[in-house]
PDB file of C-alpha atoms in Angstrom:
ATOM      1  CA  UNK A   1       0.000   0.000   0.000  1.00  0.00           C
ATOM      2  CA  UNK A   2       2.954   2.355   0.453  1.00  0.00           C
ATOM      3  CA  UNK A   3       3.770   2.219  -3.242  1.00  0.00           C
ATOM      4  CA  UNK A   4       0.256   3.244  -4.198  1.00  0.00           C
ATOM      5  CA  UNK A   5      -0.083   6.155  -1.763  1.00  0.00           C
ATOM      6  CA  UNK A   6       3.013   8.021  -2.884  1.00  0.00           C
ATOM      7  CA  UNK A   7       3.686  11.181  -0.922  1.00  0.00           C
ATOM      8  CA  UNK A   8       0.740  10.493   1.433  1.00  0.00           C
ATOM      9  CA  UNK A   9       2.953   8.111   3.404  1.00  0.00           C
ATOM     10  CA  UNK A  10       6.313   9.735   2.774  1.00  0.00           C
ATOM     11  CA  UNK A  11       5.689  13.188   4.245  1.00  0.00           C
ATOM     12  CA  UNK A  12       4.317  14.382   7.569  1.00  0.00           C
ATOM     13  CA  UNK A  13       1.265  16.584   7.940  1.00  0.00           C
ATOM     14  CA  UNK A  14       2.924  19.930   7.153  1.00  0.00           C
ATOM     15  CA  UNK A  15       4.739  19.054   3.924  1.00  0.00           C
ATOM     16  CA  UNK A  16       1.823  16.917   2.722  1.00  0.00           C
ATOM     17  CA  UNK A  17      -0.529  19.857   3.194  1.00  0.00           C
ATOM     18  CA  UNK A  18       1.798  22.117   1.224  1.00  0.00           C
ATOM     19  CA  UNK A  19       2.061  19.604  -1.629  1.00  0.00           C
ATOM     20  CA  UNK A  20      -1.701  19.110  -1.654  1.00  0.00           C
ATOM     21  CA  UNK A  21      -2.458  22.842  -1.733  1.00  0.00           C
ATOM     22  CA  UNK A  22       0.259  23.488  -4.330  1.00  0.00           C
ATOM     23  CA  UNK A  23      -1.227  20.840  -6.620  1.00  0.00           C
ATOM     24  CA  UNK A  24      -4.653  22.471  -6.600  1.00  0.00           C
ATOM     25  CA  UNK A  25      -3.239  25.996  -6.919  1.00  0.00           C
ATOM     26  CA  UNK A  26      -1.288  24.859  -9.992  1.00  0.00           C
ATOM     27  CA  UNK A  27      -4.488  23.474 -11.516  1.00  0.00           C
ATOM     28  CA  UNK A  28      -6.256  26.798 -10.984  1.00  0.00           C
ATOM     29  CA  UNK A  29      -3.309  28.785 -12.381  1.00  0.00           C
ATOM     30  CA  UNK A  30      -3.121  26.638 -15.523  1.00  0.00           C
ATOM     31  CA  UNK A  31      -6.860  27.134 -16.033  1.00  0.00           C
ATOM     32  CA  UNK A  32      -6.438  30.904 -15.609  1.00  0.00           C
ATOM     33  CA  UNK A  33      -3.648  30.856 -18.195  1.00  0.00           C
ATOM     34  CA  UNK A  34      -5.825  28.783 -20.534  1.00  0.00           C
ATOM     35  CA  UNK A  35      -8.636  31.298 -20.099  1.00  0.00           C
ATOM     36  CA  UNK A  36      -6.304  34.175 -20.914  1.00  0.00           C
ATOM     37  CA  UNK A  37      -4.760  32.584 -23.996  1.00  0.00           C
ATOM     38  CA  UNK A  38      -7.602  30.636 -25.598  1.00  0.00           C
ATOM     39  CA  UNK A  39     -10.940  31.937 -24.361  1.00  0.00           C
ATOM     40  CA  UNK A  40     -10.262  35.648 -24.602  1.00  0.00           C
ATOM     41  CA  UNK A  41     -12.232  38.338 -22.869  1.00  0.00           C
ATOM     42  CA  UNK A  42     -15.617  39.739 -23.724  1.00  0.00           C
ATOM     43  CA  UNK A  43     -16.417  42.893 -21.814  1.00  0.00           C
ATOM     44  CA  UNK A  44     -17.674  46.369 -22.441  1.00  0.00           C
ATOM     45  CA  UNK A  45     -15.441  49.424 -22.251  1.00  0.00           C
ATOM     46  CA  UNK A  46     -18.036  51.124 -20.084  1.00  0.00           C
ATOM     47  CA  UNK A  47     -18.069  48.439 -17.399  1.00  0.00           C
ATOM     48  CA  UNK A  48     -14.532  47.243 -16.620  1.00  0.00           C
ATOM     49  CA  UNK A  49     -15.703  45.232 -13.599  1.00  0.00           C
ATOM     50  CA  UNK A  50     -17.334  42.857 -16.071  1.00  0.00           C
ATOM     51  CA  UNK A  51     -13.840  41.769 -17.162  1.00  0.00           C
ATOM     52  CA  UNK A  52     -13.100  40.331 -13.729  1.00  0.00           C
ATOM     53  CA  UNK A  53     -16.479  38.629 -13.577  1.00  0.00           C
ATOM     54  CA  UNK A  54     -16.086  37.021 -17.021  1.00  0.00           C
ATOM     55  CA  UNK A  55     -12.512  35.968 -16.302  1.00  0.00           C
ATOM     56  CA  UNK A  56     -13.379  34.430 -12.930  1.00  0.00           C
ATOM     57  CA  UNK A  57     -16.434  32.655 -14.359  1.00  0.00           C
ATOM     58  CA  UNK A  58     -14.489  31.127 -17.246  1.00  0.00           C
ATOM     59  CA  UNK A  59     -11.652  30.070 -14.947  1.00  0.00           C
ATOM     60  CA  UNK A  60     -14.045  28.487 -12.451  1.00  0.00           C
ATOM     61  CA  UNK A  61     -15.891  26.654 -15.232  1.00  0.00           C
ATOM     62  CA  UNK A  62     -12.633  25.228 -16.577  1.00  0.00           C
ATOM     63  CA  UNK A  63     -11.517  24.289 -13.069  1.00  0.00           C
ATOM     64  CA  UNK A  64     -14.786  22.524 -12.281  1.00  0.00           C
ATOM     65  CA  UNK A  65     -14.643  20.723 -15.644  1.00  0.00           C
ATOM     66  CA  UNK A  66     -11.099  19.595 -14.837  1.00  0.00           C
ATOM     67  CA  UNK A  67     -12.064  18.384 -11.351  1.00  0.00           C
ATOM     68  CA  UNK A  68     -15.122  16.535 -12.661  1.00  0.00           C
ATOM     69  CA  UNK A  69     -13.144  14.802 -15.399  1.00  0.00           C
ATOM     70  CA  UNK A  70     -10.418  13.939 -12.884  1.00  0.00           C
ATOM     71  CA  UNK A  71     -13.027  12.438 -10.577  1.00  0.00           C
ATOM     72  CA  UNK A  72     -14.818  10.506 -13.315  1.00  0.00           C
ATOM     73  CA  UNK A  73     -11.620   9.087 -14.773  1.00  0.00           C
ATOM     74  CA  UNK A  74     -10.280   8.048 -11.385  1.00  0.00           C
ATOM     75  CA  UNK A  75     -13.469   6.174 -10.425  1.00  0.00           C
ATOM     76  CA  UNK A  76     -14.188   4.420 -13.717  1.00  0.00           C
ATOM     77  CA  UNK A  77     -12.758   0.950 -14.309  1.00  0.00           C
ATOM     78  CA  UNK A  78     -10.319   1.003 -17.215  1.00  0.00           C
ATOM     79  CA  UNK A  79      -9.522  -2.691 -17.369  1.00  0.00           C
TER      80      UNK A  79
END
């Protein structure tokens, strides 16, 4: 079971927490970069706060899509 768990067994609580948080922060940052490069921005010149709303919405949608696909692929039998 130690070979399967990876860094869950190898590190104590503090370093494991940092690795765990860093993994999810990297996922969110990659989705923000993907939003910036590929999805573009649609906002009006007269309402600049709409830029932040559109950007956050697109990033959260990509992040939730990534998490859902990660969950579905990890629970499905691929034998």
